[in-house]
mmCIF file of C-alpha atoms in Angstrom:
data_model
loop_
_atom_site.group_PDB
_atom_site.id
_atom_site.type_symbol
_atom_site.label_atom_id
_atom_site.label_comp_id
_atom_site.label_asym_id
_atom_site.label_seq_id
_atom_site.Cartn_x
_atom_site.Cartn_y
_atom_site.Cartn_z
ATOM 1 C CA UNK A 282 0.000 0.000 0.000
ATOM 2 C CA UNK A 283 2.898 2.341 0.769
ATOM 3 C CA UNK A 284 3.481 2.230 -3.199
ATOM 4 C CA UNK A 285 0.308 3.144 -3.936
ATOM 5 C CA UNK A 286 0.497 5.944 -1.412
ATOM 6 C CA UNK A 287 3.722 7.399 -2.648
ATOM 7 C CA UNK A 288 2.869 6.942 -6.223
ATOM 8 C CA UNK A 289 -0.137 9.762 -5.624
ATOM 9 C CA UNK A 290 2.118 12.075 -3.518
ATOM 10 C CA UNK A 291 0.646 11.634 -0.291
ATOM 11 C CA UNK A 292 4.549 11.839 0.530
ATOM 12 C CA UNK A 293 4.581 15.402 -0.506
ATOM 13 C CA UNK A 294 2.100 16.540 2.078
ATOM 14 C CA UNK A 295 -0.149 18.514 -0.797
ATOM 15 C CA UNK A 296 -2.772 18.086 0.731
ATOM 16 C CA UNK A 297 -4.285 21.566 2.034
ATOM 17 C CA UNK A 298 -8.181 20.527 3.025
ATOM 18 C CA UNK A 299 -9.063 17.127 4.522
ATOM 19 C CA UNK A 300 -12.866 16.234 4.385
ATOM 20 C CA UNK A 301 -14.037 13.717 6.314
ATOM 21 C CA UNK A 302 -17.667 11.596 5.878
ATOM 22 C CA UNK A 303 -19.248 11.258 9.712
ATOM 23 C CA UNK A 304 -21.048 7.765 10.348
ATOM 24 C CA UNK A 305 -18.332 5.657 10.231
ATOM 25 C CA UNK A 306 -15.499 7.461 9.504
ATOM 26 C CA UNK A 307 -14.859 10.008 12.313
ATOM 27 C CA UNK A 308 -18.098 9.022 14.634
ATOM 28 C CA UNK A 309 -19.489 5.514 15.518
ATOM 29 C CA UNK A 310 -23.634 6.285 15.103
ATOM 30 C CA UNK A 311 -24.775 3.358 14.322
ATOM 31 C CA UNK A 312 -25.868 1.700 17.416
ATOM 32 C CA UNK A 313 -28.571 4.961 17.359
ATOM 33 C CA UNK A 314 -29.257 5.156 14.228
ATOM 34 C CA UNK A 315 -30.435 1.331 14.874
ATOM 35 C CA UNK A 316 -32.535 2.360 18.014
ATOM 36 C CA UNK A 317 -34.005 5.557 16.153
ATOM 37 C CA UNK A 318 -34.540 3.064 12.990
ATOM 38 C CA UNK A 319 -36.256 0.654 15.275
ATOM 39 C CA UNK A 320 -38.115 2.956 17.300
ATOM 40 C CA UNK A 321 -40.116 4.927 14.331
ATOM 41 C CA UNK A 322 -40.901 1.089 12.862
ATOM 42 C CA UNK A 323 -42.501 -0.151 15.989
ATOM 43 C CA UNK A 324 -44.296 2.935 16.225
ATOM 44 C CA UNK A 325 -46.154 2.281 12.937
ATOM 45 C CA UNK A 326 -46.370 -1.376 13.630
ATOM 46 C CA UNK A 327 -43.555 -2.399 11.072
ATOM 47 C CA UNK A 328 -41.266 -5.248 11.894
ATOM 48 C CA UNK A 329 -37.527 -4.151 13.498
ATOM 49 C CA UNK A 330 -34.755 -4.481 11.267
ATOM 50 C CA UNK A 331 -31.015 -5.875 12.520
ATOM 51 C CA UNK A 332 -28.198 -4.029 12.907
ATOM 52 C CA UNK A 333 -26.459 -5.248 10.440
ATOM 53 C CA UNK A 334 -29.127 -4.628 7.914
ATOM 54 C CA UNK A 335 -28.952 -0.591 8.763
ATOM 55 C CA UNK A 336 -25.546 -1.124 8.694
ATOM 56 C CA UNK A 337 -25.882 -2.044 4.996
ATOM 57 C CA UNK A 338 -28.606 0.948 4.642
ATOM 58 C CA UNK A 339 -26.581 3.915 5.999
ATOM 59 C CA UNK A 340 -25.000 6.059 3.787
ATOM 60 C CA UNK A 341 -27.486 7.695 1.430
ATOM 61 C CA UNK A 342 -29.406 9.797 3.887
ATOM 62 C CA UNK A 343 -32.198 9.062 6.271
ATOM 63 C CA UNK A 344 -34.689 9.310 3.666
ATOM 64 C CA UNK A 345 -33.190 6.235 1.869
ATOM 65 C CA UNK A 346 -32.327 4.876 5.383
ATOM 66 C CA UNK A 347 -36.423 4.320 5.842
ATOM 67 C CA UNK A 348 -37.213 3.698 2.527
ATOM 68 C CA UNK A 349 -34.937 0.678 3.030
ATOM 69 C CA UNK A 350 -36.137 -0.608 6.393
ATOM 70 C CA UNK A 351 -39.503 -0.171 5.651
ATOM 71 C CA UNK A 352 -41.557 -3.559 4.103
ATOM 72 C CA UNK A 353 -41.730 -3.091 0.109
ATOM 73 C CA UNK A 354 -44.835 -1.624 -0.444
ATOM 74 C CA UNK A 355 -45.263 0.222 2.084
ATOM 75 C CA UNK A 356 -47.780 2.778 1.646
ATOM 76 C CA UNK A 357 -46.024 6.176 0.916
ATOM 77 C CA UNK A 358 -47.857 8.142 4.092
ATOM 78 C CA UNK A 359 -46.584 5.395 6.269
ATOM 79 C CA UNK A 360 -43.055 6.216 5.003
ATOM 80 C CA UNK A 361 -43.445 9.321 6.027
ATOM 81 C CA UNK A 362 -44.518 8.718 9.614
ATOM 82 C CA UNK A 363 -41.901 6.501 9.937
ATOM 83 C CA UNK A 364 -39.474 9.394 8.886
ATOM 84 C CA UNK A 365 -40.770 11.885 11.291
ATOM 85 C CA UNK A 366 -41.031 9.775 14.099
ATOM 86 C CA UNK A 367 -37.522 8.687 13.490
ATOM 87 C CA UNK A 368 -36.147 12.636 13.087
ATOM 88 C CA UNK A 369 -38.334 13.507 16.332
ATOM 89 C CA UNK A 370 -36.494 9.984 18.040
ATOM 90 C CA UNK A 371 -32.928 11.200 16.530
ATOM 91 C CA UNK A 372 -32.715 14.380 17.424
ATOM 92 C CA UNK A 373 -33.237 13.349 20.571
ATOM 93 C CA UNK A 374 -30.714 10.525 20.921
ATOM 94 C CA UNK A 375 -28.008 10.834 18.557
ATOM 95 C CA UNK A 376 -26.157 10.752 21.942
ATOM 96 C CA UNK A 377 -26.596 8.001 23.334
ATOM 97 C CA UNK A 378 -24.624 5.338 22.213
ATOM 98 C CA UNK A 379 -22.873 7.607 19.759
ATOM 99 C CA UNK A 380 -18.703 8.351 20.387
ATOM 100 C CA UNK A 381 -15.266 8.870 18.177
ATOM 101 C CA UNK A 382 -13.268 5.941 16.351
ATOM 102 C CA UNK A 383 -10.255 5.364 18.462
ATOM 103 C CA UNK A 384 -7.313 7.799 17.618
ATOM 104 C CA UNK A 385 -9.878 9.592 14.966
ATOM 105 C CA UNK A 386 -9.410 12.625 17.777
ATOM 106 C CA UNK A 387 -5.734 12.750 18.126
ATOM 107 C CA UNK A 388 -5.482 12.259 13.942
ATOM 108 C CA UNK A 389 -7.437 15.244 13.460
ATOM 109 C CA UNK A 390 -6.289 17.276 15.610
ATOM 110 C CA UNK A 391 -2.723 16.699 14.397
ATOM 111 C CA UNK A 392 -3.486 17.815 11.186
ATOM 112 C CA UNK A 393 -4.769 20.773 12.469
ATOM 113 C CA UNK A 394 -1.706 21.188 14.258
ATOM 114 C CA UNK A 395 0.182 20.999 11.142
ATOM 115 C CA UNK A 396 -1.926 23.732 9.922
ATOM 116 C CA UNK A 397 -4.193 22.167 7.713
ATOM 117 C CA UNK A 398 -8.003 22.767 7.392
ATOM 118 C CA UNK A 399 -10.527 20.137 8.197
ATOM 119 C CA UNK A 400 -13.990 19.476 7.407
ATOM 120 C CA UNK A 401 -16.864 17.042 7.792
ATOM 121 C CA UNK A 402 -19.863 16.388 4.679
ATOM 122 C CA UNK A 403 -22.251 13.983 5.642
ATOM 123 C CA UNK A 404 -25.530 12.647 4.600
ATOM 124 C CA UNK A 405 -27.084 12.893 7.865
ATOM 125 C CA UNK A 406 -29.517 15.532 8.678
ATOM 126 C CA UNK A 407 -27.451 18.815 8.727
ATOM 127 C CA UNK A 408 -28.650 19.857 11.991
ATOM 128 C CA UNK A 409 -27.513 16.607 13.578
ATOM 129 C CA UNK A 410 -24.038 16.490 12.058
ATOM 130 C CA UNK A 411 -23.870 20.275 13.907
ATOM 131 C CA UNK A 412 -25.087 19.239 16.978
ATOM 132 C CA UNK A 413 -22.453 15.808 17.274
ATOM 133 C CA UNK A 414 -19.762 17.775 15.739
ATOM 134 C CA UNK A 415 -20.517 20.266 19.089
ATOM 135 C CA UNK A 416 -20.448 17.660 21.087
ATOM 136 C CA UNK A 417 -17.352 15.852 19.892
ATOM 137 C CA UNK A 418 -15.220 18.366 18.237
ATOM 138 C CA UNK A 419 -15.868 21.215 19.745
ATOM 139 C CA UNK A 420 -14.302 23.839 17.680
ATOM 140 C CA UNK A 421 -12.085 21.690 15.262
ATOM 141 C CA UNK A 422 -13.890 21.504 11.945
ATOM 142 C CA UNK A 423 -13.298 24.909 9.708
ATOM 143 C CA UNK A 424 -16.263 23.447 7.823
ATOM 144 C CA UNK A 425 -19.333 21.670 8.182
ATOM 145 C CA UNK A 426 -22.583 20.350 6.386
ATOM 146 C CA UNK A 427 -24.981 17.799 6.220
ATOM 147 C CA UNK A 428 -27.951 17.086 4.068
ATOM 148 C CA UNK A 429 -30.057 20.312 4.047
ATOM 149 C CA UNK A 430 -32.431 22.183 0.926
ATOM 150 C CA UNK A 431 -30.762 23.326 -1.713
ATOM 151 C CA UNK A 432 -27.781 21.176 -1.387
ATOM 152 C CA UNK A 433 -27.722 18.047 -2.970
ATOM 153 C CA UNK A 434 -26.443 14.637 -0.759
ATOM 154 C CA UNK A 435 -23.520 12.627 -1.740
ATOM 155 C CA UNK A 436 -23.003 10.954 -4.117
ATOM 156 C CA UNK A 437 -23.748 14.491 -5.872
ATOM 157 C CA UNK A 438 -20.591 16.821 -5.451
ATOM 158 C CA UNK A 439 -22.390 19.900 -4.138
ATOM 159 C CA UNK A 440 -21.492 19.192 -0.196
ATOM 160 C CA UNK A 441 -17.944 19.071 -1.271
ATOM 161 C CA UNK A 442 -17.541 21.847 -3.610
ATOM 162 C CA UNK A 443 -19.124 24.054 -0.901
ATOM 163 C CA UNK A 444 -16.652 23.083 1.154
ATOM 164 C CA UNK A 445 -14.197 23.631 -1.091
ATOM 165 C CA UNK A 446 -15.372 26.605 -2.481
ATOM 166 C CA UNK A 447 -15.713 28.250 1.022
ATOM 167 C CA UNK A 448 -12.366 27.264 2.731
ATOM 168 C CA UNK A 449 -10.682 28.758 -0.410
ATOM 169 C CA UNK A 450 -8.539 25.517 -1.451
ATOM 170 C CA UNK A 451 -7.889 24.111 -5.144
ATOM 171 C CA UNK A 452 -9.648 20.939 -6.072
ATOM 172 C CA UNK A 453 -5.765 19.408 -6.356
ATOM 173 C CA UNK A 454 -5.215 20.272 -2.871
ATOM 174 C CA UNK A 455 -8.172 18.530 -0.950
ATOM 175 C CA UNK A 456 -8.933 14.861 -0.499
ATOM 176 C CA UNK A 457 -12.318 13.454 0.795
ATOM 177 C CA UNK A 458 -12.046 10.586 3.611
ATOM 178 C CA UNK A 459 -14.767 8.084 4.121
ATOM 179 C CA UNK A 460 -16.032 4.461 4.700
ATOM 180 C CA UNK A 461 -18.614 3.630 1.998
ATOM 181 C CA UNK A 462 -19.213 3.387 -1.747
ATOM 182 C CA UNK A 463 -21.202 6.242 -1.619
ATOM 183 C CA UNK A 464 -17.960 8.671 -0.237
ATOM 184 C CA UNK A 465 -15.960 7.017 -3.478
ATOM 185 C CA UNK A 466 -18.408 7.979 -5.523
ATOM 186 C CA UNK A 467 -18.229 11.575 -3.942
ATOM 187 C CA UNK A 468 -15.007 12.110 -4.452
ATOM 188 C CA UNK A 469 -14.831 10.785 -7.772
ATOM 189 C CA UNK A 470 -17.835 12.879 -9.025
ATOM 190 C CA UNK A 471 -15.833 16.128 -7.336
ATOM 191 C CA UNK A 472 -12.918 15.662 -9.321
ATOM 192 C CA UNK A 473 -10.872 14.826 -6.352
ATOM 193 C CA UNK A 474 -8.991 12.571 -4.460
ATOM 194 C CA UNK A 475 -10.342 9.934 -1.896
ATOM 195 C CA UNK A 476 -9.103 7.709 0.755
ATOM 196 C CA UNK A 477 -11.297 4.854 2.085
ATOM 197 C CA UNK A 478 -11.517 3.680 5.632
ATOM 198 C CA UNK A 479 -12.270 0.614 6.587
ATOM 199 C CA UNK A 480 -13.279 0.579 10.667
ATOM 200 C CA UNK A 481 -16.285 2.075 9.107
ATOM 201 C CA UNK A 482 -20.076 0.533 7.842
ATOM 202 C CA UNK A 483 -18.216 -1.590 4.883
ATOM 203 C CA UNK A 484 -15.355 -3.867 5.120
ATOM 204 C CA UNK A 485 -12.209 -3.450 2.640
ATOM 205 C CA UNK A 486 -13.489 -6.329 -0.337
ATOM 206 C CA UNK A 487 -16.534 -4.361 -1.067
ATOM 207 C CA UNK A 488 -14.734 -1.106 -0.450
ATOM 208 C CA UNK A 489 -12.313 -2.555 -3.266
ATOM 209 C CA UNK A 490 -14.944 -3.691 -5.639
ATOM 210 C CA UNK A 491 -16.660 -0.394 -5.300
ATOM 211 C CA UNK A 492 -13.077 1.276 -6.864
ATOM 212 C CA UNK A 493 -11.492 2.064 -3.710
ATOM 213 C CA UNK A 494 -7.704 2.563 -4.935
ATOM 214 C CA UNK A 495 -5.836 3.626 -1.034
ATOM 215 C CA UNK A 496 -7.397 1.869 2.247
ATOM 216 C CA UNK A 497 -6.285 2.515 5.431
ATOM 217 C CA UNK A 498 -7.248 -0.330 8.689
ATOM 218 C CA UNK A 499 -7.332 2.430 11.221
ATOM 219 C CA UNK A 500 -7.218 6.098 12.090
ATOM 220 C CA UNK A 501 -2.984 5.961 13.635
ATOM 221 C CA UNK A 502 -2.572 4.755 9.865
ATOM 222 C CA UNK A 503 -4.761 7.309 8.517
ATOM 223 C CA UNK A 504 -2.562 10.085 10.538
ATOM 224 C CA UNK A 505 0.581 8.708 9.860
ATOM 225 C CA UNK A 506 -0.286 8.725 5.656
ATOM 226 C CA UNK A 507 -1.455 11.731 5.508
ATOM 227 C CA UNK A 508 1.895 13.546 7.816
ATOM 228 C CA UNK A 509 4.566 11.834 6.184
ATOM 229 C CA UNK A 510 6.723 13.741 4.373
#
């Protein structure tokens, strides 16, 4: 791997804007995402869904989240109950069983240390990746934004060229971080470069099958690619 690293100048430390995905990448969510998941189905009478199936549908948002873990055929107002009750269940415990990758912390803070700017795009609900960014990096992102109107979610590039675009970095100077096909196809629809993780929702064969070209195993790797010099 440290081939392939050096090969796209990770070496060179060109790097001026690091953009990290949330669930599963810099923050551990799915235990409530699971209980908020399970919650808003029981409320409407559906049948509960395992973790490891919402591990499977995390990634494009919470709308596709529920359309997933709802029966097929589900009536369409149904849906939407189910998606309200699990926003009003959310926002009210995105806490609870939610904490930091090991050494996630200490990596990003190094690289602000080392002067670089940081950021987080996410699919979840914008108001939640503010709220558990507050809670767990308080103060350490330059940038951050989650799925809100007018912005389109990943896989579209808008997130990221916001980003971009505000923090004042060139498109050859960023690289997006995340655990899912959906962050490759992010970065590869923004014109830039991406790094899969894989102590994330998806293990390192699918990530590899999905066209992820650099994988790191965990977040002391992740730190010590992206300082070398």
């Amino acid at each position: 791997m440290r081939k392939a690293i050096h090969e796209k100048g990770y070496e060179k430390m060109r790097y001026q804007l690091f953009i990290f995905d949330m669930d599963g990448t810099i923050l551990d969510t799915l235990d409530d995402l699971a209980a908020s998941t399970n919650y808003a189905l029981a409320c409407s009478g559906l049948p509960e869904r395992t973790t490891d199936e919402i591990r499977r549908f995390v990634g494009n948002g919470v709308g596709e989240l529920i359309d997933m873990a709802v029966p097929e055929g589900t009536d369409g107002a149904i849906k939407e109950k189910v998606l309200a009750d699990f926003g009003s269940h959310y926002k009210e415990h995105c806490f609870d069983r939610t904490g930091p990758y090991k050494g996630i912390r200490e990596c990003i803070n190094a690289l602000k240390t080392a002067g670089m700017k940081v950021a987080v795009v996410s699919n979840k609900m914008d108001y939640a990746v503010g709220e558990l960014c507050d809670r767990f990096f308080p103060g350490v992102f330059d940038a951050a934004v989650g799925e809100k109107e007018g912005i389109r979610r990943k896989p579209w590039p808008d997130s990221v060229n916001h980003v971009i675009s505000q923090l004042g970095v060139a498109k050859e100077n960023a690289v997006y971080i995340g655990d899912s096909e959906v962050d490759i196809e992010t970065a590869k629809n923004a014109g830039i470069d991406g790094i899969a993780v894989v102590w994330g929702f998806r293990d390192s064969d699918f990530l590899r099958e999905k066209g992820a070209s650099v994988l790191v195993k965990d977040p002391e790797e992740l730190c010590s690619m992206l300082l070398e010099r």
